[in-house]
């Protein structure tokens, strides 16, 4: 017998100044994320508010309404399209618990962490996720403990309650430290690997870009590997390294593929994935893969640039690779060529292989083309 599909309520708090079409667009990416997670039957709610409510994020009236829906529609998960305060998430959880003791209340970070959890393959990425989850969930766990404490601690909520919270916090801190130590160990090994490759004289070209831009498809085309390509967000969660032989200069270079970026990627997750992203940050050349068929292309380019900056990557030696261009108008290509001249734009279709040869040729010539470039 197949399991019942999860029933999910997705809520976005949108300013009254934003029109409905825009508001719907905000929800689209969340819908793709839910789809990546495992899908389910999604009920979308757009709540108009100038600012999120400090206590419940969505406002108490709306929270009551959602609580009714949790009861009547047998909802499993309520997701906020926001990065919410853990006290706000906890407050909502408390309200909905009355109607479904198994209800879960997530924000955007929780949803991304659940997706990461599902896709993580290596010990390193699993630990990174565990640590991020501990950091994100921690305060909510204290909330839970505080409530239990109040129930058993008598008047004023002191005594047993306080001890419980302290114990909980200490346990949490210990667990977090253990996870961090394990991760630091793996990180050291990874760093040494990168150092060794450099000593041997390997140059690295790293593929970065927004999630679903076609990074892995390009990686496979360049290296002949067969890494998983999927039309979902965050299909890749680890870094892969492959080799590419450049016949003209008779040299082998390393190509790496990694996790994609996304708008409003919480800093917590960037920090958590620093070790995975290290490969890219240190690469000699960065290929920023852009889905040129995406109407939101410009916003996504900016998101990727901002995250790279946050990671401390110098924008120098970055090549813009416009992908999915098999149906792109020549005039649009021309426009992009002009607009992004400093980023040495190249147009490819990683899927059909169109333009990939040109890209390889470009690597061989990179020294001449990129100013001040000392590699290759
Ligand atoms: N039309 C078209 N689709 C492409 C092209 N390149 C990749 N795709 C499709 O885009 C989707 C995402 O491709 P991936 O290579 O997994 O993208 P990614 O950037 O690695 O994605 P994440 O790892 O999830 O961040 C897949 O359905 C690919 O088949 C292209 O040149 N043209
Ligand atoms: Mg990928």
Tab-separated table of C-alpha atoms and ligand atoms in Angstrom:
chain	number	residue	atom	x	y	z
A	1	UNK	CA	0.000	0.000	0.000
A	2	UNK	CA	1.398	3.429	-0.864
A	3	UNK	CA	1.922	5.920	1.895
A	4	UNK	CA	-0.437	8.876	2.080
A	5	UNK	CA	0.996	11.995	0.464
A	6	UNK	CA	2.041	14.631	2.975
A	7	UNK	CA	-0.344	17.522	3.247
A	8	UNK	CA	1.571	20.787	3.477
A	9	UNK	CA	0.509	24.367	4.116
A	10	UNK	CA	2.907	26.887	2.608
A	11	UNK	CA	2.564	30.420	3.945
A	12	UNK	CA	4.186	33.562	2.670
A	13	UNK	CA	3.893	36.904	4.397
A	14	UNK	CA	3.842	39.534	1.685
A	15	UNK	CA	3.698	43.310	1.934
A	16	UNK	CA	0.427	44.826	0.651
A	17	UNK	CA	2.544	46.837	-1.795
A	18	UNK	CA	3.566	43.734	-3.729
A	19	UNK	CA	1.132	42.673	-6.463
A	20	UNK	CA	-0.317	39.185	-6.645
A	21	UNK	CA	1.748	38.082	-9.662
A	22	UNK	CA	4.971	38.994	-7.860
A	23	UNK	CA	3.754	37.323	-4.669
A	24	UNK	CA	2.994	34.113	-6.585
A	25	UNK	CA	6.486	34.225	-8.059
A	26	UNK	CA	8.009	34.299	-4.573
A	27	UNK	CA	6.204	31.068	-3.834
A	28	UNK	CA	7.318	29.312	-7.014
A	29	UNK	CA	10.835	28.622	-5.809
A	30	UNK	CA	9.485	27.321	-2.514
A	31	UNK	CA	7.197	25.015	-4.485
A	32	UNK	CA	10.225	23.701	-6.392
A	33	UNK	CA	12.006	23.145	-3.102
A	34	UNK	CA	9.033	21.236	-1.693
A	35	UNK	CA	8.997	19.206	-4.868
A	36	UNK	CA	12.679	18.406	-4.433
A	37	UNK	CA	12.027	17.421	-0.853
A	38	UNK	CA	9.391	14.839	-1.674
A	39	UNK	CA	6.407	16.728	-2.939
A	40	UNK	CA	3.029	16.497	-1.394
A	41	UNK	CA	-0.277	18.201	-1.592
A	42	UNK	CA	0.444	21.879	-1.034
A	43	UNK	CA	-2.054	24.490	0.113
A	44	UNK	CA	-0.649	27.960	-0.570
A	45	UNK	CA	-1.516	30.912	1.612
A	46	UNK	CA	-0.434	34.471	0.947
A	47	UNK	CA	-0.802	36.593	4.049
A	48	UNK	CA	-0.738	40.360	3.567
A	49	UNK	CA	1.159	42.178	6.282
A	50	UNK	CA	3.464	45.172	6.197
A	51	UNK	CA	5.817	43.384	8.631
A	52	UNK	CA	5.959	39.901	10.095
A	53	UNK	CA	4.275	39.605	13.483
A	54	UNK	CA	6.937	39.483	16.212
A	55	UNK	CA	5.247	36.672	18.124
A	56	UNK	CA	3.842	34.342	15.493
A	57	UNK	CA	5.317	35.691	12.253
A	58	UNK	CA	1.999	35.310	10.406
A	59	UNK	CA	-0.136	37.097	13.028
A	60	UNK	CA	-2.321	35.505	15.697
A	61	UNK	CA	-5.550	35.699	13.682
A	62	UNK	CA	-3.956	33.913	10.740
A	63	UNK	CA	-2.331	31.418	13.088
A	64	UNK	CA	-5.778	30.558	14.506
A	65	UNK	CA	-7.080	30.098	10.973
A	66	UNK	CA	-4.182	27.788	10.101
A	67	UNK	CA	-4.716	25.852	13.339
A	68	UNK	CA	-8.295	25.189	12.184
A	69	UNK	CA	-6.960	23.953	8.848
A	70	UNK	CA	-4.465	21.703	10.608
A	71	UNK	CA	-7.394	20.173	12.434
A	72	UNK	CA	-9.889	19.905	9.583
A	73	UNK	CA	-7.566	19.062	6.710
A	74	UNK	CA	-5.164	16.758	8.586
A	75	UNK	CA	-2.123	18.822	7.740
A	76	UNK	CA	1.336	17.285	8.327
A	77	UNK	CA	3.716	20.210	7.818
A	78	UNK	CA	3.331	23.980	7.916
A	79	UNK	CA	6.114	25.799	6.083
A	80	UNK	CA	6.869	29.524	6.226
A	81	UNK	CA	8.581	31.072	3.236
A	82	UNK	CA	10.899	32.979	5.536
A	83	UNK	CA	13.800	32.674	7.848
A	84	UNK	CA	11.881	32.877	11.078
A	85	UNK	CA	12.875	33.279	14.658
A	86	UNK	CA	12.917	30.020	16.555
A	87	UNK	CA	10.531	31.489	19.142
A	88	UNK	CA	8.050	32.306	16.367
A	89	UNK	CA	8.258	28.796	14.955
A	90	UNK	CA	7.918	27.392	18.418
A	91	UNK	CA	4.861	29.524	19.172
A	92	UNK	CA	3.136	28.250	16.021
A	93	UNK	CA	4.116	24.697	16.834
A	94	UNK	CA	2.506	25.034	20.244
A	95	UNK	CA	-0.742	26.281	18.696
A	96	UNK	CA	-0.935	23.502	16.099
A	97	UNK	CA	0.075	20.714	18.453
A	98	UNK	CA	-3.341	20.825	20.027
A	99	UNK	CA	-4.814	19.534	16.782
A	100	UNK	CA	-2.034	17.298	15.536
A	101	UNK	CA	0.662	16.139	17.969
A	102	UNK	CA	2.855	15.143	14.995
A	103	UNK	CA	2.623	18.469	13.207
A	104	UNK	CA	5.867	20.045	12.056
A	105	UNK	CA	6.461	23.745	11.559
A	106	UNK	CA	9.369	24.658	9.308
A	107	UNK	CA	10.920	27.756	7.926
A	108	UNK	CA	13.018	27.977	4.769
A	109	UNK	CA	16.150	26.750	6.553
A	110	UNK	CA	14.339	23.674	7.880
A	111	UNK	CA	13.069	22.832	4.410
A	112	UNK	CA	16.516	23.200	2.831
A	113	UNK	CA	18.062	21.128	5.615
A	114	UNK	CA	15.542	18.350	5.011
A	115	UNK	CA	16.408	18.362	1.299
A	116	UNK	CA	20.123	18.355	2.067
A	117	UNK	CA	19.589	15.486	4.446
A	118	UNK	CA	17.921	13.456	1.736
A	119	UNK	CA	20.630	14.086	-0.854
A	120	UNK	CA	23.769	13.998	1.275
A	121	UNK	CA	26.092	11.131	0.390
A	122	UNK	CA	29.470	11.788	1.999
A	123	UNK	CA	30.331	11.750	5.698
A	124	UNK	CA	31.470	15.348	5.364
A	125	UNK	CA	28.213	16.681	3.972
A	126	UNK	CA	26.218	14.644	6.494
A	127	UNK	CA	28.149	16.183	9.361
A	128	UNK	CA	27.805	19.665	7.915
A	129	UNK	CA	24.060	19.226	7.792
A	130	UNK	CA	23.906	17.803	11.293
A	131	UNK	CA	25.814	20.755	12.672
A	132	UNK	CA	23.653	23.289	10.828
A	133	UNK	CA	20.544	21.577	12.097
A	134	UNK	CA	21.787	21.633	15.662
A	135	UNK	CA	22.510	25.339	15.394
A	136	UNK	CA	19.119	26.039	13.888
A	137	UNK	CA	17.048	23.764	16.104
A	138	UNK	CA	18.891	24.473	19.375
A	139	UNK	CA	16.794	27.362	20.632
A	140	UNK	CA	13.576	25.570	19.740
A	141	UNK	CA	14.682	22.611	21.810
A	142	UNK	CA	15.280	24.893	24.798
A	143	UNK	CA	11.779	26.245	24.289
A	144	UNK	CA	10.405	22.758	24.480
A	145	UNK	CA	12.402	22.032	27.583
A	146	UNK	CA	11.321	25.306	29.157
A	147	UNK	CA	7.709	24.402	28.649
A	148	UNK	CA	8.196	20.979	30.173
A	149	UNK	CA	10.035	22.673	33.030
A	150	UNK	CA	7.197	25.077	33.676
A	151	UNK	CA	4.762	22.215	33.762
A	152	UNK	CA	6.756	20.424	36.418
A	153	UNK	CA	8.574	23.277	38.128
A	154	UNK	CA	5.683	24.795	40.084
A	155	UNK	CA	4.998	28.474	40.738
A	156	UNK	CA	7.265	30.936	39.019
A	157	UNK	CA	8.654	28.314	36.675
A	158	UNK	CA	11.918	28.044	38.572
A	159	UNK	CA	13.489	24.987	40.110
A	160	UNK	CA	13.186	21.824	38.042
A	161	UNK	CA	12.465	23.839	34.887
A	162	UNK	CA	15.618	25.858	35.111
A	163	UNK	CA	17.730	22.763	35.761
A	164	UNK	CA	16.178	21.072	32.761
A	165	UNK	CA	17.032	23.959	30.484
A	166	UNK	CA	20.591	24.076	31.745
A	167	UNK	CA	21.003	20.321	31.283
A	168	UNK	CA	19.490	20.487	27.842
A	169	UNK	CA	21.744	23.340	26.830
A	170	UNK	CA	24.840	21.586	28.133
A	171	UNK	CA	23.944	18.362	26.341
A	172	UNK	CA	23.300	20.287	23.156
A	173	UNK	CA	26.613	22.140	23.415
A	174	UNK	CA	28.493	18.857	24.010
A	175	UNK	CA	26.840	17.202	21.026
A	176	UNK	CA	27.579	20.201	18.861
A	177	UNK	CA	31.225	20.194	19.874
A	178	UNK	CA	31.551	16.474	19.109
A	179	UNK	CA	30.072	16.963	15.645
A	180	UNK	CA	32.242	20.000	15.002
A	181	UNK	CA	35.404	18.139	16.043
A	182	UNK	CA	34.586	15.255	13.695
A	183	UNK	CA	33.918	17.710	10.890
A	184	UNK	CA	37.134	19.620	11.565
A	185	UNK	CA	39.039	16.328	11.208
A	186	UNK	CA	37.521	15.681	7.789
A	187	UNK	CA	38.079	19.279	6.819
A	188	UNK	CA	41.794	18.978	7.535
A	189	UNK	CA	42.021	15.891	5.288
A	190	UNK	CA	40.160	17.743	2.552
A	191	UNK	CA	42.436	20.782	2.890
A	192	UNK	CA	45.497	18.547	2.659
A	193	UNK	CA	44.123	16.956	-0.499
A	194	UNK	CA	43.752	20.364	-2.121
A	195	UNK	CA	47.253	21.338	-0.989
A	196	UNK	CA	48.761	18.127	-2.349
A	197	UNK	CA	47.122	18.572	-5.716
A	198	UNK	CA	48.514	22.066	-5.866
A	199	UNK	CA	52.000	20.866	-4.977
A	200	UNK	CA	51.850	18.293	-7.754
A	201	UNK	CA	51.043	21.225	-10.031
A	202	UNK	CA	47.386	20.661	-10.815
A	203	UNK	CA	45.300	23.679	-11.725
A	204	UNK	CA	41.645	23.687	-10.833
A	205	UNK	CA	38.694	25.021	-12.748
A	206	UNK	CA	35.563	25.138	-10.605
A	207	UNK	CA	31.995	25.160	-11.732
A	208	UNK	CA	29.651	27.282	-9.641
A	209	UNK	CA	26.198	28.753	-10.151
A	210	UNK	CA	22.602	28.877	-9.087
A	211	UNK	CA	20.980	25.551	-8.344
A	212	UNK	CA	19.602	23.777	-11.441
A	213	UNK	CA	21.665	25.927	-13.841
A	214	UNK	CA	23.220	22.820	-15.428
A	215	UNK	CA	26.534	22.666	-13.547
A	216	UNK	CA	26.671	18.875	-13.252
A	217	UNK	CA	25.606	18.425	-16.884
A	218	UNK	CA	28.579	20.590	-17.878
A	219	UNK	CA	30.876	18.772	-15.443
A	220	UNK	CA	29.874	15.446	-17.010
A	221	UNK	CA	30.368	16.826	-20.526
A	222	UNK	CA	33.868	18.038	-19.657
A	223	UNK	CA	35.076	15.052	-17.673
A	224	UNK	CA	33.147	12.167	-19.218
A	225	UNK	CA	31.755	11.294	-15.792
A	226	UNK	CA	28.171	10.399	-15.099
A	227	UNK	CA	27.206	12.282	-11.974
A	228	UNK	CA	23.556	12.623	-11.145
A	229	UNK	CA	21.711	15.267	-13.166
A	230	UNK	CA	18.155	16.081	-12.214
A	231	UNK	CA	15.592	18.731	-12.829
A	232	UNK	CA	15.323	19.509	-9.138
A	233	UNK	CA	16.983	22.027	-6.867
A	234	UNK	CA	20.036	20.802	-4.972
A	235	UNK	CA	20.612	17.588	-6.919
A	236	UNK	CA	24.302	17.979	-6.028
A	237	UNK	CA	25.403	18.437	-2.439
A	238	UNK	CA	29.040	17.457	-2.474
A	239	UNK	CA	32.090	18.522	-4.442
A	240	UNK	CA	33.260	16.269	-7.265
A	241	UNK	CA	36.584	16.515	-8.983
A	242	UNK	CA	37.357	15.198	-12.453
A	243	UNK	CA	40.131	15.653	-14.996
A	244	UNK	CA	40.186	17.375	-18.335
A	245	UNK	CA	43.071	17.056	-20.791
A	246	UNK	CA	43.922	20.156	-22.784
A	247	UNK	CA	45.706	18.857	-25.909
A	248	UNK	CA	47.111	22.178	-27.117
A	249	UNK	CA	49.097	22.825	-23.983
A	250	UNK	CA	49.456	19.099	-23.208
A	251	UNK	CA	48.225	19.565	-19.712
A	252	UNK	CA	45.642	18.010	-17.481
A	253	UNK	CA	43.525	20.302	-15.331
A	254	UNK	CA	41.072	19.447	-12.566
A	255	UNK	CA	37.428	20.396	-12.858
A	256	UNK	CA	35.202	20.537	-9.806
A	257	UNK	CA	31.447	20.613	-9.466
A	258	UNK	CA	29.660	21.562	-6.295
A	259	UNK	CA	26.425	22.460	-4.543
A	260	UNK	CA	24.343	25.172	-6.211
A	261	UNK	CA	23.407	28.472	-4.646
A	262	UNK	CA	19.967	29.858	-3.971
A	263	UNK	CA	18.557	33.247	-3.002
A	264	UNK	CA	18.235	33.907	0.706
A	265	UNK	CA	20.586	31.047	1.376
A	266	UNK	CA	20.920	31.571	5.082
A	267	UNK	CA	24.409	32.429	6.303
A	268	UNK	CA	24.105	29.460	8.620
A	269	UNK	CA	24.043	27.148	5.616
A	270	UNK	CA	26.866	28.931	3.834
A	271	UNK	CA	29.009	28.531	6.928
A	272	UNK	CA	28.002	24.912	7.232
A	273	UNK	CA	29.006	24.220	3.649
A	274	UNK	CA	32.252	26.152	3.726
A	275	UNK	CA	34.287	22.979	3.518
A	276	UNK	CA	32.370	21.735	0.470
A	277	UNK	CA	32.694	25.125	-1.145
A	278	UNK	CA	36.384	25.436	-0.311
A	279	UNK	CA	37.262	23.605	-3.513
A	280	UNK	CA	35.584	26.342	-5.558
A	281	UNK	CA	36.836	29.290	-3.599
A	282	UNK	CA	40.448	28.238	-4.156
A	283	UNK	CA	40.156	27.389	-7.854
A	284	UNK	CA	42.290	29.198	-10.401
A	285	UNK	CA	39.381	29.721	-12.758
A	286	UNK	CA	35.711	29.876	-11.852
A	287	UNK	CA	33.048	28.968	-14.362
A	288	UNK	CA	29.840	30.669	-13.328
A	289	UNK	CA	27.134	28.650	-15.069
A	290	UNK	CA	23.985	30.643	-15.789
A	291	UNK	CA	20.663	29.287	-17.026
A	292	UNK	CA	20.098	31.735	-19.879
A	293	UNK	CA	16.563	30.438	-20.470
A	294	UNK	CA	15.475	31.530	-16.998
A	295	UNK	CA	13.463	34.769	-16.813
A	296	UNK	CA	14.984	35.410	-13.388
A	297	UNK	CA	18.528	35.087	-14.732
A	298	UNK	CA	19.739	38.528	-13.615
A	299	UNK	CA	18.571	38.096	-10.047
A	300	UNK	CA	20.244	34.696	-9.897
A	301	UNK	CA	23.542	36.019	-11.266
A	302	UNK	CA	23.504	38.621	-8.502
A	303	UNK	CA	22.715	36.028	-5.842
A	304	UNK	CA	25.656	33.881	-6.924
A	305	UNK	CA	28.001	36.886	-7.035
A	306	UNK	CA	26.957	37.916	-3.532
A	307	UNK	CA	27.502	34.475	-2.083
A	308	UNK	CA	30.918	34.191	-3.730
A	309	UNK	CA	31.833	37.527	-2.226
A	310	UNK	CA	30.645	36.335	1.172
A	311	UNK	CA	32.910	33.314	0.780
A	312	UNK	CA	35.828	35.628	0.094
A	313	UNK	CA	36.316	34.769	-3.571
A	314	UNK	CA	37.957	37.418	-5.717
A	315	UNK	CA	35.701	38.121	-8.741
A	316	UNK	CA	38.797	38.004	-10.965
A	317	UNK	CA	39.245	34.981	-13.210
A	318	UNK	CA	35.552	34.253	-13.434
A	319	UNK	CA	34.036	33.242	-16.741
A	320	UNK	CA	30.304	33.534	-17.321
A	321	UNK	CA	29.036	30.400	-19.038
A	322	UNK	CA	25.530	30.969	-20.369
A	323	UNK	CA	23.932	27.544	-20.532
A	324	UNK	CA	20.667	26.184	-22.003
A	325	UNK	CA	21.151	28.482	-24.982
A	326	UNK	CA	19.960	26.035	-27.655
A	327	UNK	CA	16.816	28.118	-28.178
A	328	UNK	CA	18.229	31.504	-27.348
A	329	UNK	CA	17.737	34.322	-29.820
A	330	UNK	CA	20.920	35.511	-31.520
A	331	UNK	CA	20.079	39.116	-30.690
A	332	UNK	CA	19.803	38.269	-26.996
A	333	UNK	CA	23.156	36.500	-27.098
A	334	UNK	CA	24.652	39.607	-28.657
A	335	UNK	CA	23.174	41.771	-25.933
A	336	UNK	CA	24.565	39.513	-23.222
A	337	UNK	CA	27.959	39.439	-24.933
A	338	UNK	CA	28.161	43.204	-24.733
A	339	UNK	CA	26.756	43.488	-21.243
A	340	UNK	CA	29.033	40.904	-19.679
A	341	UNK	CA	32.169	41.539	-21.701
A	342	UNK	CA	34.472	41.678	-18.621
A	343	UNK	CA	33.289	38.202	-17.620
A	344	UNK	CA	34.289	36.659	-20.975
A	345	UNK	CA	30.808	35.289	-21.747
A	346	UNK	CA	30.559	31.946	-23.507
A	347	UNK	CA	27.341	30.401	-24.798
A	348	UNK	CA	26.811	26.682	-24.520
A	349	UNK	CA	24.250	23.956	-24.256
A	350	UNK	CA	25.700	21.449	-21.834
A	351	UNK	CA	22.904	19.090	-22.798
A	352	UNK	CA	23.555	19.002	-26.553
A	353	UNK	CA	27.264	19.719	-26.221
A	354	UNK	CA	26.993	22.861	-28.325
A	355	UNK	CA	29.731	25.359	-27.440
A	356	UNK	CA	31.522	22.990	-25.054
A	357	UNK	CA	34.475	22.607	-27.459
A	358	UNK	CA	34.739	26.369	-27.588
A	359	UNK	CA	34.851	26.473	-23.816
A	360	UNK	CA	37.701	23.954	-23.738
A	361	UNK	CA	39.545	25.970	-26.340
A	362	UNK	CA	39.019	29.014	-24.175
A	363	UNK	CA	40.735	27.321	-21.205
A	364	UNK	CA	43.778	26.713	-23.340
A	365	UNK	CA	43.864	30.359	-24.201
A	366	UNK	CA	42.887	31.591	-20.771
A	367	UNK	CA	46.340	32.879	-20.042
A	368	UNK	CA	46.205	35.303	-22.917
A	369	UNK	CA	42.605	36.288	-22.407
A	370	UNK	CA	42.241	36.854	-18.697
A	371	UNK	CA	44.146	39.865	-17.446
A	372	UNK	CA	46.826	39.243	-14.867
A	373	UNK	CA	46.191	35.565	-15.010
A	374	UNK	CA	49.189	33.523	-14.009
A	375	UNK	CA	47.813	29.989	-14.079
A	376	UNK	CA	47.495	27.242	-16.697
B	1	LIG	N1	17.468	22.643	-22.124
B	1	LIG	C1	18.598	22.415	-21.462
B	1	LIG	N2	18.536	21.797	-20.260
B	1	LIG	C2	19.695	21.595	-19.613
B	1	LIG	C3	20.962	21.979	-20.151
B	1	LIG	N3	21.913	21.659	-19.264
B	1	LIG	C4	21.270	21.084	-18.215
B	1	LIG	N4	19.936	21.034	-18.429
B	1	LIG	C5	18.909	20.462	-17.548
B	1	LIG	O1	18.810	21.249	-16.370
B	1	LIG	C6	18.489	20.431	-15.241
B	1	LIG	C7	19.509	20.645	-14.145
B	1	LIG	O2	20.760	20.147	-14.559
B	1	LIG	P1	21.941	19.804	-13.540
B	1	LIG	O3	23.158	19.587	-14.351
B	1	LIG	O4	21.518	18.789	-12.560
B	1	LIG	O5	22.028	21.228	-12.806
B	1	LIG	P2	22.915	21.645	-11.540
B	1	LIG	O6	23.279	23.078	-11.757
B	1	LIG	O7	24.023	20.677	-11.345
B	1	LIG	O8	21.830	21.527	-10.390
B	1	LIG	P3	22.027	21.294	-8.783
B	1	LIG	O9	23.088	20.296	-8.571
B	1	LIG	O10	20.677	20.829	-8.389
B	1	LIG	O11	22.352	22.658	-8.236
B	1	LIG	C8	18.453	18.993	-15.763
B	1	LIG	O12	17.111	18.658	-16.027
B	1	LIG	C9	19.283	19.070	-17.043
B	1	LIG	O13	18.913	18.074	-17.982
B	1	LIG	C10	20.971	22.627	-21.430
B	1	LIG	O14	21.995	22.985	-21.999
B	1	LIG	N5	19.756	22.795	-22.034
B	2	LIG	MG1	24.468	19.488	-9.750
